[in-house]
Amino acid sequence: MGGVEENNEEEYVPKHYYKELFNRLQMITQGSKTVEEYQKELEATMIRANVNEDEEVTMSRFLNGLNRDITNVVELQSYVELEELVHLAIKVRGQLKRKGSAWSRAYSRSSSG
């Protein structure tokens, strides 16, 4: 009667679960994923791991996990917020994709003759 009801979810989550999530968070990279897919995976893992960090730290984490060709171009741009950084990365990936397909079309024409 009149007792305090506790709702402490941490008691039901094994401690190794968070350790595994933190390890996974450190290893997430873009790889073959789109920028959007990579950003969503990073964000979802941070939420599950209950990570609450400064936006500058998150931007650094995001930038370090991007594919190097995108990072090289994005680092030359100006951005202040994570949303701007993600938008820039998406634009750069699109440009690199278009440039790559134009290069491969030109290459296939020159090597087929």
CSV table of N, CA and C in Angstrom, one decimal:
chain,number,residue,atom,x,y,z
A,1,MET,N,0.8,-1.2,0.0
A,1,MET,CA,0.0,0.0,0.0
A,1,MET,C,0.9,1.3,0.0
A,2,GLY,N,0.6,2.1,-1.0
A,2,GLY,CA,1.3,3.4,-1.0
A,2,GLY,C,2.7,3.3,-1.3
A,3,GLY,N,3.2,2.2,-1.8
A,3,GLY,CA,4.6,2.0,-2.1
A,3,GLY,C,5.0,2.7,-3.4
A,4,VAL,N,6.3,3.0,-3.5
A,4,VAL,CA,6.8,3.7,-4.7
A,4,VAL,C,7.0,2.7,-5.8
A,5,GLU,N,6.3,2.8,-6.9
A,5,GLU,CA,6.5,1.9,-8.0
A,5,GLU,C,7.7,2.3,-8.8
A,6,GLU,N,8.7,1.4,-9.0
A,6,GLU,CA,9.9,1.7,-9.7
A,6,GLU,C,9.8,1.2,-11.1
A,7,ASN,N,10.2,2.0,-12.1
A,7,ASN,CA,10.2,1.6,-13.5
A,7,ASN,C,11.7,1.8,-14.0
A,8,ASN,N,12.5,0.9,-13.5
A,8,ASN,CA,13.9,1.0,-13.9
A,8,ASN,C,14.3,0.0,-14.9
A,9,GLU,N,14.3,0.4,-16.2
A,9,GLU,CA,14.5,-0.6,-17.3
A,9,GLU,C,15.9,-1.1,-17.3
A,10,GLU,N,16.9,-0.3,-16.8
A,10,GLU,CA,18.3,-0.7,-16.8
A,10,GLU,C,18.5,-2.0,-16.1
A,11,GLU,N,17.6,-2.4,-15.1
A,11,GLU,CA,17.8,-3.6,-14.4
A,11,GLU,C,17.5,-4.8,-15.3
A,12,TYR,N,16.8,-4.6,-16.4
A,12,TYR,CA,16.4,-5.7,-17.2
A,12,TYR,C,17.3,-5.8,-18.5
A,13,VAL,N,18.2,-4.9,-18.7
A,13,VAL,CA,19.1,-4.9,-19.8
A,13,VAL,C,20.5,-5.3,-19.3
A,14,PRO,N,20.9,-6.4,-19.9
A,14,PRO,CA,22.3,-6.9,-19.5
A,14,PRO,C,23.3,-5.8,-19.8
A,15,LYS,N,24.3,-5.7,-18.9
A,15,LYS,CA,25.3,-4.7,-19.0
A,15,LYS,C,26.1,-4.8,-20.3
A,16,HIS,N,26.3,-6.1,-20.7
A,16,HIS,CA,27.1,-6.3,-22.0
A,16,HIS,C,26.4,-5.7,-23.2
A,17,TYR,N,25.1,-5.6,-23.1
A,17,TYR,CA,24.3,-5.0,-24.2
A,17,TYR,C,24.8,-3.6,-24.6
A,18,TYR,N,25.0,-2.8,-23.6
A,18,TYR,CA,25.5,-1.4,-23.9
A,18,TYR,C,26.9,-1.4,-24.3
A,19,LYS,N,27.7,-2.3,-23.8
A,19,LYS,CA,29.1,-2.4,-24.2
A,19,LYS,C,29.2,-2.8,-25.7
A,20,GLU,N,28.4,-3.7,-26.1
A,20,GLU,CA,28.3,-4.1,-27.5
A,20,GLU,C,27.8,-3.0,-28.4
A,21,LEU,N,26.8,-2.3,-27.9
A,21,LEU,CA,26.3,-1.1,-28.7
A,21,LEU,C,27.4,-0.1,-28.9
A,22,PHE,N,28.1,0.3,-27.8
A,22,PHE,CA,29.2,1.2,-27.9
A,22,PHE,C,30.3,0.8,-28.8
A,23,ASN,N,30.6,-0.5,-28.8
A,23,ASN,CA,31.6,-1.0,-29.7
A,23,ASN,C,31.1,-0.9,-31.2
A,24,ARG,N,29.9,-1.3,-31.4
A,24,ARG,CA,29.3,-1.2,-32.7
A,24,ARG,C,29.3,0.3,-33.2
A,25,LEU,N,28.9,1.2,-32.3
A,25,LEU,CA,28.9,2.6,-32.6
A,25,LEU,C,30.3,3.1,-33.1
A,26,GLN,N,31.3,2.6,-32.5
A,26,GLN,CA,32.7,3.0,-32.9
A,26,GLN,C,33.1,2.5,-34.2
A,27,MET,N,32.4,1.4,-34.7
A,27,MET,CA,32.8,0.7,-35.9
A,27,MET,C,31.9,1.1,-37.1
A,28,ILE,N,30.9,1.8,-36.9
A,28,ILE,CA,29.9,2.1,-38.0
A,28,ILE,C,30.6,3.0,-39.0
A,29,THR,N,30.6,2.6,-40.3
A,29,THR,CA,31.1,3.3,-41.4
A,29,THR,C,30.1,3.3,-42.5
A,30,GLN,N,30.2,4.2,-43.5
A,30,GLN,CA,29.3,4.3,-44.6
A,30,GLN,C,29.4,3.0,-45.5
A,31,GLY,N,30.6,2.7,-45.9
A,31,GLY,CA,30.8,1.5,-46.8
A,31,GLY,C,29.9,1.6,-48.0
A,32,SER,N,29.1,0.6,-48.3
A,32,SER,CA,28.3,0.6,-49.5
A,32,SER,C,26.9,1.3,-49.3
A,33,LYS,N,26.7,1.8,-48.1
A,33,LYS,CA,25.4,2.4,-47.8
A,33,LYS,C,25.3,3.8,-48.4
A,34,THR,N,24.1,4.3,-48.6
A,34,THR,CA,24.0,5.7,-49.0
A,34,THR,C,24.3,6.6,-47.8
A,35,VAL,N,24.5,7.8,-48.0
A,35,VAL,CA,24.8,8.7,-46.8
A,35,VAL,C,23.6,8.7,-45.9
A,36,GLU,N,22.4,8.7,-46.4
A,36,GLU,CA,21.2,8.6,-45.6
A,36,GLU,C,21.1,7.4,-44.8
A,37,GLU,N,21.4,6.2,-45.4
A,37,GLU,CA,21.3,5.0,-44.6
A,37,GLU,C,22.4,4.9,-43.5
A,38,TYR,N,23.6,5.4,-43.9
A,38,TYR,CA,24.6,5.5,-42.9
A,38,TYR,C,24.2,6.4,-41.7
A,39,GLN,N,23.7,7.6,-42.0
A,39,GLN,CA,23.3,8.5,-41.0
A,39,GLN,C,22.2,7.9,-40.1
A,40,LYS,N,21.2,7.2,-40.7
A,40,LYS,CA,20.1,6.6,-39.9
A,40,LYS,C,20.7,5.5,-39.0
A,41,GLU,N,21.6,4.7,-39.5
A,41,GLU,CA,22.2,3.6,-38.7
A,41,GLU,C,22.9,4.2,-37.5
A,42,LEU,N,23.7,5.2,-37.8
A,42,LEU,CA,24.5,5.9,-36.7
A,42,LEU,C,23.5,6.5,-35.7
A,43,GLU,N,22.5,7.2,-36.1
A,43,GLU,CA,21.6,7.8,-35.2
A,43,GLU,C,20.8,6.8,-34.4
A,44,ALA,N,20.3,5.7,-35.0
A,44,ALA,CA,19.6,4.6,-34.3
A,44,ALA,C,20.5,4.0,-33.3
A,45,THR,N,21.7,3.7,-33.6
A,45,THR,CA,22.6,3.1,-32.6
A,45,THR,C,22.9,4.0,-31.5
A,46,MET,N,23.1,5.3,-31.7
A,46,MET,CA,23.3,6.2,-30.7
A,46,MET,C,22.1,6.3,-29.7
A,47,ILE,N,20.9,6.2,-30.3
A,47,ILE,CA,19.7,6.3,-29.4
A,47,ILE,C,19.6,5.0,-28.6
A,48,ARG,N,19.8,3.8,-29.2
A,48,ARG,CA,19.8,2.6,-28.5
A,48,ARG,C,20.8,2.5,-27.4
A,49,ALA,N,22.0,3.1,-27.6
A,49,ALA,CA,23.1,3.1,-26.6
A,49,ALA,C,22.9,4.2,-25.6
A,50,ASN,N,21.9,5.0,-25.8
A,50,ASN,CA,21.6,6.2,-24.9
A,50,ASN,C,22.8,7.2,-24.9
A,51,VAL,N,23.4,7.4,-26.1
A,51,VAL,CA,24.5,8.3,-26.2
A,51,VAL,C,24.0,9.7,-26.4
A,52,ASN,N,24.4,10.6,-25.5
A,52,ASN,CA,24.0,12.0,-25.6
A,52,ASN,C,25.3,12.8,-25.6
A,53,GLU,N,25.8,13.3,-26.7
A,53,GLU,CA,27.0,14.0,-26.8
A,53,GLU,C,26.9,15.3,-27.5
A,54,ASP,N,27.9,16.2,-27.4
A,54,ASP,CA,27.8,17.5,-28.1
A,54,ASP,C,27.7,17.2,-29.6
A,55,GLU,N,27.0,18.1,-30.3
A,55,GLU,CA,26.8,18.0,-31.7
A,55,GLU,C,28.2,18.0,-32.5
A,56,GLU,N,29.2,18.7,-32.0
A,56,GLU,CA,30.5,18.7,-32.6
A,56,GLU,C,31.1,17.3,-32.6
A,57,VAL,N,30.9,16.6,-31.5
A,57,VAL,CA,31.4,15.2,-31.4
A,57,VAL,C,30.7,14.3,-32.4
A,58,THR,N,29.4,14.5,-32.4
A,58,THR,CA,28.6,13.6,-33.4
A,58,THR,C,29.0,13.9,-34.8
A,59,MET,N,29.2,15.2,-35.1
A,59,MET,CA,29.7,15.6,-36.5
A,59,MET,C,31.0,14.9,-36.8
A,60,SER,N,31.9,14.9,-35.8
A,60,SER,CA,33.2,14.3,-36.0
A,60,SER,C,33.0,12.8,-36.3
A,61,ARG,N,32.2,12.2,-35.5
A,61,ARG,CA,31.9,10.7,-35.6
A,61,ARG,C,31.4,10.4,-37.0
A,62,PHE,N,30.4,11.3,-37.4
A,62,PHE,CA,29.8,11.1,-38.7
A,62,PHE,C,30.8,11.2,-39.9
A,63,LEU,N,31.6,12.3,-39.8
A,63,LEU,CA,32.6,12.6,-40.8
A,63,LEU,C,33.6,11.5,-40.9
A,64,ASN,N,34.1,11.0,-39.8
A,64,ASN,CA,35.1,9.9,-39.7
A,64,ASN,C,34.6,8.6,-40.3
A,65,GLY,N,33.3,8.4,-40.3
A,65,GLY,CA,32.7,7.2,-40.8
A,65,GLY,C,32.3,7.2,-42.3
A,66,LEU,N,32.3,8.4,-42.9
A,66,LEU,CA,32.0,8.6,-44.3
A,66,LEU,C,33.1,8.0,-45.1
A,67,ASN,N,32.7,7.6,-46.3
A,67,ASN,CA,33.7,7.2,-47.3
A,67,ASN,C,34.7,8.3,-47.6
A,68,ARG,N,35.9,8.0,-47.7
A,68,ARG,CA,37.0,8.9,-47.8
A,68,ARG,C,36.9,9.9,-48.9
A,69,ASP,N,36.4,9.5,-50.1
A,69,ASP,CA,36.2,10.4,-51.2
A,69,ASP,C,35.2,11.5,-50.9
A,70,ILE,N,34.2,11.2,-50.1
A,70,ILE,CA,33.2,12.2,-49.7
A,70,ILE,C,33.8,13.1,-48.6
A,71,THR,N,34.4,12.5,-47.7
A,71,THR,CA,35.0,13.3,-46.6
A,71,THR,C,36.0,14.3,-47.1
A,72,ASN,N,36.8,13.9,-48.1
A,72,ASN,CA,37.8,14.8,-48.6
A,72,ASN,C,37.2,16.1,-49.2
A,73,VAL,N,36.0,16.0,-49.8
A,73,VAL,CA,35.4,17.1,-50.4
A,73,VAL,C,34.6,17.9,-49.3
A,74,VAL,N,33.9,17.2,-48.5
A,74,VAL,CA,33.1,17.8,-47.4
A,74,VAL,C,33.9,18.6,-46.5
A,75,GLU,N,35.1,18.2,-46.2
A,75,GLU,CA,36.0,18.9,-45.2
A,75,GLU,C,36.4,20.3,-45.8
A,76,LEU,N,36.3,20.5,-47.1
A,76,LEU,CA,36.7,21.8,-47.7
A,76,LEU,C,35.5,22.7,-47.6
A,77,GLN,N,34.3,22.3,-47.2
A,77,GLN,CA,33.1,23.1,-47.1
A,77,GLN,C,32.9,23.7,-45.7
A,78,SER,N,32.0,24.6,-45.7
A,78,SER,CA,31.7,25.2,-44.4
A,78,SER,C,30.3,24.7,-43.9
A,79,TYR,N,30.3,24.2,-42.7
A,79,TYR,CA,29.0,23.7,-42.0
A,79,TYR,C,29.1,24.0,-40.6
A,80,VAL,N,28.0,24.2,-39.9
A,80,VAL,CA,27.9,24.5,-38.5
A,80,VAL,C,27.2,23.4,-37.7
A,81,GLU,N,26.1,22.9,-38.4
A,81,GLU,CA,25.3,21.9,-37.7
A,81,GLU,C,25.3,20.5,-38.4
A,82,LEU,N,25.0,19.5,-37.7
A,82,LEU,CA,25.0,18.1,-38.2
A,82,LEU,C,24.1,18.0,-39.5
A,83,GLU,N,22.9,18.7,-39.4
A,83,GLU,CA,22.0,18.6,-40.6
A,83,GLU,C,22.7,19.2,-41.8
A,84,GLU,N,23.4,20.3,-41.7
A,84,GLU,CA,24.2,20.8,-42.8
A,84,GLU,C,25.2,19.9,-43.3
A,85,LEU,N,25.9,19.2,-42.4
A,85,LEU,CA,27.0,18.3,-42.8
A,85,LEU,C,26.4,17.1,-43.5
A,86,VAL,N,25.3,16.5,-43.1
A,86,VAL,CA,24.6,15.4,-43.8
A,86,VAL,C,24.2,15.9,-45.2
A,87,HIS,N,23.6,17.0,-45.3
A,87,HIS,CA,23.1,17.6,-46.6
A,87,HIS,C,24.3,17.7,-47.5
A,88,LEU,N,25.4,18.3,-47.0
A,88,LEU,CA,26.6,18.4,-47.9
A,88,LEU,C,27.1,17.0,-48.4
A,89,ALA,N,27.2,16.1,-47.4
A,89,ALA,CA,27.7,14.8,-47.8
A,89,ALA,C,26.8,14.1,-48.9
A,90,ILE,N,25.5,14.3,-48.8
A,90,ILE,CA,24.5,13.8,-49.8
A,90,ILE,C,24.8,14.4,-51.1
A,91,LYS,N,25.0,15.7,-51.1
A,91,LYS,CA,25.3,16.4,-52.4
A,91,LYS,C,26.6,16.0,-53.0
A,92,VAL,N,27.6,15.9,-52.2
A,92,VAL,CA,28.9,15.4,-52.7
A,92,VAL,C,28.8,14.0,-53.2
A,93,ARG,N,28.2,13.1,-52.5
A,93,ARG,CA,28.0,11.8,-53.0
A,93,ARG,C,27.3,11.7,-54.4
A,94,GLY,N,26.3,12.6,-54.6
A,94,GLY,CA,25.6,12.7,-55.9
A,94,GLY,C,26.5,13.2,-56.9
A,95,GLN,N,27.3,14.2,-56.6
A,95,GLN,CA,28.3,14.7,-57.6
A,95,GLN,C,29.3,13.7,-58.0
A,96,LEU,N,29.8,13.0,-57.0
A,96,LEU,CA,30.9,12.0,-57.3
A,96,LEU,C,30.3,10.8,-58.1
A,97,LYS,N,29.0,10.5,-57.8
A,97,LYS,CA,28.4,9.4,-58.6
A,97,LYS,C,28.2,9.8,-60.0
A,98,ARG,N,27.7,11.1,-60.3
A,98,ARG,CA,27.6,11.6,-61.6
A,98,ARG,C,28.9,11.7,-62.4
A,99,LYS,N,29.9,12.2,-61.7
A,99,LYS,CA,31.2,12.3,-62.3
A,99,LYS,C,31.8,10.9,-62.6
A,100,GLY,N,31.6,10.0,-61.7
A,100,GLY,CA,32.1,8.6,-61.9
A,100,GLY,C,31.4,7.9,-63.1
A,101,SER,N,30.1,8.1,-63.2
A,101,SER,CA,29.4,7.5,-64.4
A,101,SER,C,29.8,8.2,-65.7
A,102,ALA,N,30.0,9.5,-65.6
A,102,ALA,CA,30.5,10.2,-66.9
A,102,ALA,C,31.9,9.7,-67.2
A,103,TRP,N,32.7,9.5,-66.2
A,103,TRP,CA,34.1,9.0,-66.5
A,103,TRP,C,34.0,7.6,-67.1
A,104,SER,N,33.2,6.7,-66.5
A,104,SER,CA,33.2,5.4,-67.0
A,104,SER,C,32.6,5.3,-68.4
A,105,ARG,N,31.6,6.1,-68.7
A,105,ARG,CA,31.1,6.2,-70.1
A,105,ARG,C,32.2,6.6,-71.1
A,106,ALA,N,32.9,7.6,-70.7
A,106,ALA,CA,34.0,8.1,-71.6
A,106,ALA,C,35.1,7.0,-71.7
A,107,TYR,N,35.4,6.4,-70.7
A,107,TYR,CA,36.4,5.3,-70.7
A,107,TYR,C,36.0,4.2,-71.5
A,108,SER,N,34.7,3.7,-71.4
A,108,SER,CA,34.3,2.6,-72.2
A,108,SER,C,34.2,2.9,-73.7
A,109,ARG,N,33.9,4.2,-74.0
A,109,ARG,CA,33.9,4.6,-75.4
A,109,ARG,C,35.4,4.6,-76.0
A,110,SER,N,36.3,5.1,-75.2
A,110,SER,CA,37.7,5.2,-75.7
A,110,SER,C,38.4,3.9,-75.8
A,111,SER,N,38.0,2.9,-74.9
A,111,SER,CA,38.7,1.6,-74.9
A,111,SER,C,38.0,0.6,-75.9
A,112,SER,N,36.8,1.0,-76.4
A,112,SER,CA,36.1,0.1,-77.3
A,112,SER,C,36.5,0.3,-78.7
A,113,GLY,N,37.2,1.3,-79.0
A,113,GLY,CA,37.6,1.6,-80.4
A,113,GLY,C,38.9,1.2,-80.7
